[in-house]
Amino acid sequence: MKLPISLVKTWLELSSHIDPESPEACNSAIEKINHYFGNPDIAEDYVYSNKKPTKTPSRV
């Protein structure tokens, strides 16, 4: 199953900020990352390896 990049980015963002108002969100994001990827580094690799290349202006 291919996960949406935006979802994985959200998990990474939530897992990197421990917000005292919503520790459940942080913990849940960490659990999802560990479940699907094993660790945050692999999740980051997944996000950046699936990024669409940006268009660069062609040189004339």
Coordinates of N, CA, C and O in Angstrom, one line a residue:
M1 N 0.8 -1.2 0.0 CA 0.0 0.0 0.0 C 0.9 1.2 0.0 O 1.8 1.4 0.8
K2 N 0.6 2.1 -0.9 CA 1.4 3.4 -1.0 C 0.7 4.4 -0.2 O -0.5 4.8 -0.4
L3 N 1.4 5.0 0.8 CA 0.8 6.0 1.7 C 0.9 7.4 1.0 O 1.9 7.7 0.3
P4 N -0.1 8.2 1.2 CA 0.0 9.6 0.6 C 1.2 10.4 1.3 O 1.4 10.3 2.5
I5 N 1.9 11.1 0.5 CA 3.1 11.8 1.0 C 2.6 12.9 2.0 O 3.3 13.0 3.0
S6 N 1.5 13.5 1.8 CA 1.0 14.5 2.7 C 0.8 13.9 4.1 O 1.0 14.6 5.1
L7 N 0.3 12.7 4.1 CA 0.0 12.0 5.4 C 1.3 11.8 6.2 O 1.4 12.0 7.4
V8 N 2.3 11.3 5.4 CA 3.6 10.9 6.1 C 4.2 12.2 6.6 O 4.8 12.3 7.6
K9 N 4.1 13.3 5.8 CA 4.7 14.6 6.2 C 4.0 15.1 7.5 O 4.7 15.6 8.4
T10 N 2.7 14.9 7.6 CA 1.9 15.3 8.8 C 2.4 14.5 10.0 O 2.7 15.0 11.1
W11 N 2.6 13.2 9.8 CA 3.1 12.3 10.9 C 4.5 12.8 11.3 O 4.8 12.9 12.5
L12 N 5.3 13.1 10.4 CA 6.7 13.6 10.7 C 6.6 14.9 11.5 O 7.4 15.1 12.5
E13 N 5.8 15.8 11.1 CA 5.7 17.1 11.7 C 5.1 16.9 13.2 O 5.7 17.4 14.1
L14 N 4.1 16.1 13.3 CA 3.5 15.8 14.6 C 4.5 15.1 15.6 O 4.6 15.4 16.7
S15 N 5.3 14.2 15.0 CA 6.2 13.5 15.8 C 7.4 14.3 16.3 O 8.0 13.9 17.3
S16 N 7.7 15.3 15.6 CA 8.9 16.1 15.9 C 8.6 17.3 16.9 O 9.5 17.9 17.4
H17 N 7.3 17.5 17.2 CA 6.9 18.6 18.1 C 6.1 18.0 19.2 O 4.9 17.6 19.0
I18 N 6.6 18.0 20.4 CA 5.9 17.5 21.5 C 5.1 18.7 22.1 O 5.6 19.6 22.7
D19 N 3.8 18.7 21.8 CA 2.9 19.8 22.2 C 2.2 19.3 23.5 O 1.5 18.3 23.5
P20 N 2.4 20.1 24.6 CA 1.7 19.7 25.8 C 0.2 19.6 25.8 O -0.4 18.9 26.5
E21 N -0.4 20.3 24.8 CA -1.8 20.3 24.6 C -2.3 19.0 23.9 O -3.5 18.6 24.1
S22 N -1.5 18.4 23.1 CA -1.9 17.2 22.4 C -0.8 16.1 22.3 O -0.3 15.8 21.2
P23 N -0.4 15.6 23.5 CA 0.7 14.5 23.4 C 0.2 13.3 22.7 O 1.0 12.5 22.2
E24 N -1.2 13.1 22.7 CA -1.7 11.9 22.0 C -1.4 11.9 20.5 O -1.1 10.9 19.9
A25 N -1.5 13.1 20.0 CA -1.2 13.3 18.5 C 0.2 12.9 18.2 O 0.5 12.2 17.2
C26 N 1.1 13.4 19.1 CA 2.6 13.1 18.9 C 2.8 11.6 19.0 O 3.5 11.0 18.2
N27 N 2.3 11.0 20.1 CA 2.5 9.6 20.3 C 1.9 8.7 19.2 O 2.5 7.8 18.7
S28 N 0.7 9.1 18.7 CA 0.1 8.4 17.6 C 0.9 8.5 16.3 O 1.1 7.5 15.6
A29 N 1.4 9.7 16.0 CA 2.3 9.9 14.8 C 3.5 9.0 14.9 O 3.9 8.4 13.9
I30 N 4.1 9.0 16.1 CA 5.3 8.1 16.3 C 5.0 6.7 16.1 O 5.8 5.9 15.4
E31 N 3.9 6.2 16.6 CA 3.5 4.8 16.4 C 3.2 4.5 15.0 O 3.6 3.4 14.5
K32 N 2.6 5.4 14.2 CA 2.3 5.2 12.8 C 3.6 5.1 12.0 O 3.8 4.2 11.2
I33 N 4.5 6.0 12.3 CA 5.8 6.0 11.6 C 6.6 4.7 11.9 O 7.1 4.1 11.0
N34 N 6.6 4.3 13.2 CA 7.3 3.1 13.5 C 6.6 1.9 12.9 O 7.3 0.9 12.5
H35 N 5.3 1.9 12.8 CA 4.6 0.7 12.2 C 4.9 0.6 10.7 O 5.2 -0.5 10.2
Y36 N 4.8 1.7 10.0 CA 4.9 1.6 8.5 C 6.3 1.7 8.0 O 6.7 1.2 7.0
F37 N 7.2 2.4 8.8 CA 8.6 2.6 8.3 C 9.7 2.1 9.2 O 10.8 1.9 8.7
G38 N 9.4 1.9 10.4 CA 10.5 1.4 11.4 C 11.1 2.6 12.1 O 11.5 2.4 13.3
N39 N 11.4 3.7 11.5 CA 11.9 4.9 12.1 C 11.7 6.1 11.3 O 11.4 6.0 10.1
P40 N 11.8 7.3 11.9 CA 11.6 8.6 11.1 C 12.5 8.8 10.0 O 12.1 9.4 9.0
D41 N 13.7 8.4 10.0 CA 14.6 8.6 8.9 C 14.2 7.9 7.6 O 14.2 8.5 6.6
I42 N 13.6 6.7 7.8 CA 13.1 6.0 6.6 C 11.9 6.7 6.1 O 11.6 6.8 4.9
A43 N 11.0 7.2 7.0 CA 9.8 8.0 6.6 C 10.2 9.2 5.8 O 9.6 9.6 4.8
E44 N 11.3 9.9 6.3 CA 11.7 11.1 5.6 C 12.3 10.7 4.2 O 12.0 11.5 3.2
D45 N 13.0 9.6 4.1 CA 13.5 9.2 2.8 C 12.3 8.9 1.8 O 12.4 9.2 0.7
Y46 N 11.3 8.3 2.4 CA 10.1 8.0 1.6 C 9.5 9.3 1.0 O 9.1 9.4 -0.2
V47 N 9.4 10.3 1.9 CA 8.8 11.6 1.4 C 9.6 12.2 0.3 O 9.1 12.6 -0.7
Y48 N 10.9 12.3 0.6 CA 11.8 13.0 -0.4 C 12.1 12.2 -1.6 O 12.3 12.8 -2.7
S49 N 12.0 10.9 -1.6 CA 12.3 10.1 -2.8 C 11.0 10.1 -3.7 O 11.2 9.8 -4.9
N50 N 9.9 10.4 -3.2 CA 8.7 10.4 -4.0 C 8.2 11.8 -4.4 O 7.2 12.0 -5.0
K51 N 9.1 12.8 -4.1 CA 8.7 14.1 -4.4 C 8.8 14.3 -6.0 O 9.8 13.8 -6.6
K52 N 7.9 15.0 -6.5 CA 7.9 15.2 -8.0 C 9.0 16.3 -8.2 O 9.1 17.3 -7.5
P53 N 9.8 16.1 -9.3 CA 10.8 17.1 -9.6 C 10.1 18.4 -10.0 O 9.1 18.4 -10.7
T54 N 10.7 19.5 -9.6 CA 10.2 20.8 -10.0 C 10.7 21.2 -11.4 O 11.7 20.8 -11.8
K55 N 9.8 21.9 -12.1 CA 10.2 22.3 -13.4 C 11.2 23.4 -13.4 O 11.0 24.3 -12.7
T56 N 12.2 23.2 -14.2 CA 13.2 24.3 -14.3 C 13.1 24.9 -15.7 O 12.8 24.2 -16.6
P57 N 13.2 26.2 -15.8 CA 13.1 26.8 -17.1 C 14.2 26.3 -18.0 O 15.4 26.1 -17.6
S58 N 13.8 26.0 -19.2 CA 14.9 25.6 -20.2 C 15.7 26.7 -20.7 O 15.3 27.8 -20.8
R59 N 17.0 26.4 -20.9 CA 17.9 27.4 -21.3 C 17.9 27.5 -22.8 O 17.8 26.5 -23.5
V60 N 17.9 28.7 -23.4 CA 17.9 28.8 -24.8 C 19.2 29.2 -25.3 O 20.0 29.8 -24.8

